[in-house]
Amino acid sequence: MIANPFAVVSPEEMNAETAAQLFVEMYSDYPQIKRPGNIIMTGARGCGKTMLIRCCLPDVLMLKDGKSFDELEYLAFHIPVKKTSLCLSELRFLENRHAPYLINEHFLALNVLMYSLLELSQIQYPVYDPEEYKVFFENTYARYLRMSGCRDEVTVEYNSPRDFYLSLYNHAEEMQSAFINYILRLNPNSDKIDPAFDLPLLSFLRFIVPVFTKLITLSGFPQNTNIYFFIDDADNLSATQTRILNTWIACRTQPTISLKVSTQYELYKTYLTSNDILIESPHDYQSVNISLRYTTNYIGNFKDKAVEILAKRLKNAGIDQTPENFFPTYDVQEAGIEKEIQLIKDNYSTDGRAARIDDDVRRYAVPNYIKKLGGKKKSRSTFRYAGLDNIIHLSSGIIRNLLDAAANMYDAVCAQQGADVSVNYISTDIQNRVLRDQSDAFLYTELRRSGSTDNDGELEPIPFPKNDIEKLQNLICAMGQTFHDILVSDRSERKVFSIALSNIPDDEIKSVLKMGVRLGYLHEATIGNKAGNGRTWLYILNRRLAPSFVLDPTGFQGYLFMTNEDLHKAMSTGKQLREIDSDCADVYQLSLFDIWEE
């Protein structure tokens, strides 16, 4: 069976060769992330945060840059949170008990230590001096271990760097096992006496910092290098653990040791430290939102990077096709749109609305074609979503969406013609069917699932009441229906994908809009208000939903001002946002520099 070239594999499971082959530098922030300094890196699920981290690790850097280990500019460690024991639900038993911060910090530091030791054991070192490593262990590692309350006899192997680090890892693993056994002995009833805590207490400042600062002075390590701890999926930490991590950030141990924290947009639980002090940007950390700029205005750079990613996938699979040829456009539809383009050009002298012909073509060619597919919306549903441009735009700036769509299309072709037959292109019929199915599933299945009481074992689930889910779904349907009506109207601005707030939203509207952003159905930005003397909130519909409402996802989009009354009506009925007058006076077109990112 031929492997699916677009299958999404967790970067944590990729070997260095695969990661180096597939890596595309997606973000203009990448150089900033590689520089010393604390960073909190936010982004939507699937935007490529973990892949970026994977490609900052030593094994990938050595392959990608053609350098030996001792030539690297920095030494990075990946500390995943989502699939580790840091997410044990039993850790909640520590809350409101004796020294919860000290005990939680020990477990967090222990996980940092374990993952770092495991990664150190897998590196090929150009130089190894057993005597030097023995001095490091006895004078630094074992000393700070004793100072942390550990009285264990650690058996250390000095045959090779791998044996050395694995022996330290094995001991750290034993400490973790002892800690978990202690947690399991805690009684959830707070009035019961807890067993005495007689285990070590590792900390960031009293163990991690001094040990790793000394470690990088050993022979074979890059000279004058800095250490980056990538704390991945930090939104899965508990509130207490997040405060501890913020306390580490506030210590400002950079440039020697920098913390690079990744989290899903709007899900980082708190920015307070253990002492209730707020960490602030830019003094304590730099804030980087990876996905926002591409989900709001990503037409140029994102498309180039997306094409490069698809091209690499095709090449690695031995498929001799460009992405443009592999995902062809629908010839009949392209001919129809070309006809509309020619009509616009022919009539521009008398009917032109924009200052340039190209602007009228961009604004009206596709809407005119959709409008003429049939007088009824049902007939317009024959509009076919196919071609590379459509697939990229419908990903809404999230690489995971792009690859999922391509993978599903590939699977559909294999199911149709046989798994052992080589695939040289994806038919437009399959492209359209997959993109429409994904859009409907996103709107009707995934959204409803978000209102489930099952929280998948998360420590602190974020409640999404069922009635709020219904309000959000109604709002999305109202937005989609209204945007479609504008698209096939005779108004001057017809490609609308966003709403802007005319006044300050009340608590109910705030709650629903915030939920829409956190679940990825809306993207949030700000834009100039009607009066021209300030900013207001802008909410952009996720472009993945375009097929559900027969919208054109390509090109710059306009926005529509809405009042609280309009939004309440939409959330309760799911019908048109509001009546829009004939000249559509308050539908505005986004320019290239309109959006100001928060």
CSV table of N, CA and C in Angstrom, one decimal, residues 443 471-486 499 541 549 560 562 566-567 569-578 580:
chain,number,residue,atom,x,y,z
A,443,LEU,N,-18.6,22.7,11.2
A,443,LEU,CA,-19.7,23.6,11.7
A,443,LEU,C,-20.8,22.8,12.5
A,471,LYS,N,-25.8,29.3,20.6
A,471,LYS,CA,-25.7,30.8,20.3
A,471,LYS,C,-24.6,31.0,19.3
A,472,LEU,N,-23.4,30.4,19.5
A,472,LEU,CA,-22.3,30.5,18.6
A,472,LEU,C,-22.7,29.9,17.2
A,473,GLN,N,-23.3,28.8,17.2
A,473,GLN,CA,-23.7,28.2,15.9
A,473,GLN,C,-24.7,29.1,15.2
A,474,ASN,N,-25.6,29.6,15.9
A,474,ASN,CA,-26.6,30.5,15.3
A,474,ASN,C,-25.9,31.7,14.7
A,475,LEU,N,-24.9,32.3,15.5
A,475,LEU,CA,-24.2,33.5,15.0
A,475,LEU,C,-23.4,33.1,13.7
A,476,ILE,N,-22.7,32.0,13.7
A,476,ILE,CA,-22.0,31.6,12.5
A,476,ILE,C,-22.9,31.4,11.3
A,477,CYS,N,-24.0,30.8,11.5
A,477,CYS,CA,-25.0,30.6,10.4
A,477,CYS,C,-25.5,31.9,9.9
A,478,ALA,N,-25.8,32.9,10.8
A,478,ALA,CA,-26.3,34.2,10.4
A,478,ALA,C,-25.2,34.9,9.7
A,479,MET,N,-23.9,34.8,10.1
A,479,MET,CA,-22.8,35.5,9.4
A,479,MET,C,-22.7,34.9,8.0
A,480,GLY,N,-22.7,33.6,7.9
A,480,GLY,CA,-22.5,32.9,6.6
A,480,GLY,C,-23.6,33.2,5.6
A,481,GLN,N,-24.9,33.2,6.1
A,481,GLN,CA,-26.0,33.5,5.2
A,481,GLN,C,-26.0,34.9,4.8
A,482,THR,N,-25.7,35.9,5.7
A,482,THR,CA,-25.6,37.3,5.3
A,482,THR,C,-24.5,37.6,4.3
A,483,PHE,N,-23.3,37.0,4.6
A,483,PHE,CA,-22.2,37.2,3.7
A,483,PHE,C,-22.5,36.6,2.3
A,484,HIS,N,-23.2,35.5,2.2
A,484,HIS,CA,-23.6,35.0,0.9
A,484,HIS,C,-24.6,35.9,0.2
A,485,ASP,N,-25.6,36.5,1.0
A,485,ASP,CA,-26.5,37.4,0.3
A,485,ASP,C,-25.8,38.6,-0.2
A,486,ILE,N,-24.8,39.1,0.5
A,486,ILE,CA,-24.1,40.3,0.1
A,486,ILE,C,-23.2,39.9,-1.2
A,499,ILE,N,-17.2,40.7,10.8
A,499,ILE,CA,-18.1,41.7,11.4
A,499,ILE,C,-17.2,42.6,12.4
A,541,LEU,N,-14.7,35.3,10.1
A,541,LEU,CA,-15.2,34.0,10.0
A,541,LEU,C,-14.1,33.1,9.5
A,549,PHE,N,-21.5,27.9,3.1
A,549,PHE,CA,-22.4,29.0,2.8
A,549,PHE,C,-22.2,29.5,1.4
A,560,LEU,N,-18.5,44.2,8.1
A,560,LEU,CA,-19.8,44.7,8.3
A,560,LEU,C,-19.9,45.1,9.7
A,562,MET,N,-21.7,45.9,13.2
A,562,MET,CA,-22.9,45.3,13.9
A,562,MET,C,-23.1,45.9,15.2
A,566,ASP,N,-28.2,43.6,16.9
A,566,ASP,CA,-28.1,42.8,15.8
A,566,ASP,C,-27.5,41.4,16.2
A,567,LEU,N,-26.5,41.4,17.0
A,567,LEU,CA,-25.8,40.2,17.4
A,567,LEU,C,-26.7,39.3,18.3
A,569,LYS,N,-29.9,39.2,18.2
A,569,LYS,CA,-30.9,38.6,17.3
A,569,LYS,C,-30.4,37.4,16.5
A,570,ALA,N,-29.1,37.6,16.0
A,570,ALA,CA,-28.5,36.6,15.3
A,570,ALA,C,-28.2,35.3,16.1
A,571,MET,N,-27.8,35.5,17.4
A,571,MET,CA,-27.5,34.4,18.2
A,571,MET,C,-28.7,33.6,18.7
A,572,SER,N,-29.9,34.3,18.6
A,572,SER,CA,-31.1,33.6,19.0
A,572,SER,C,-31.8,32.9,17.9
A,573,THR,N,-31.7,33.5,16.7
A,573,THR,CA,-32.4,33.0,15.5
A,573,THR,C,-31.6,32.2,14.5
A,574,GLY,N,-30.3,32.6,14.3
A,574,GLY,CA,-29.5,32.0,13.3
A,574,GLY,C,-29.8,32.6,11.9
A,575,LYS,N,-30.7,33.6,11.8
A,575,LYS,CA,-31.0,34.1,10.6
A,575,LYS,C,-30.2,35.3,10.2
A,576,GLN,N,-30.4,36.0,9.1
A,576,GLN,CA,-29.6,37.1,8.6
A,576,GLN,C,-29.2,38.1,9.7
A,577,LEU,N,-28.0,38.5,9.7
A,577,LEU,CA,-27.5,39.4,10.8
A,577,LEU,C,-28.4,40.6,11.0
A,578,ARG,N,-28.8,41.2,9.9
A,578,ARG,CA,-29.7,42.4,10.0
A,578,ARG,C,-30.0,42.8,8.5
A,580,ILE,N,-29.8,45.0,5.4
A,580,ILE,CA,-28.7,45.8,4.9
A,580,ILE,C,-29.3,46.6,3.8
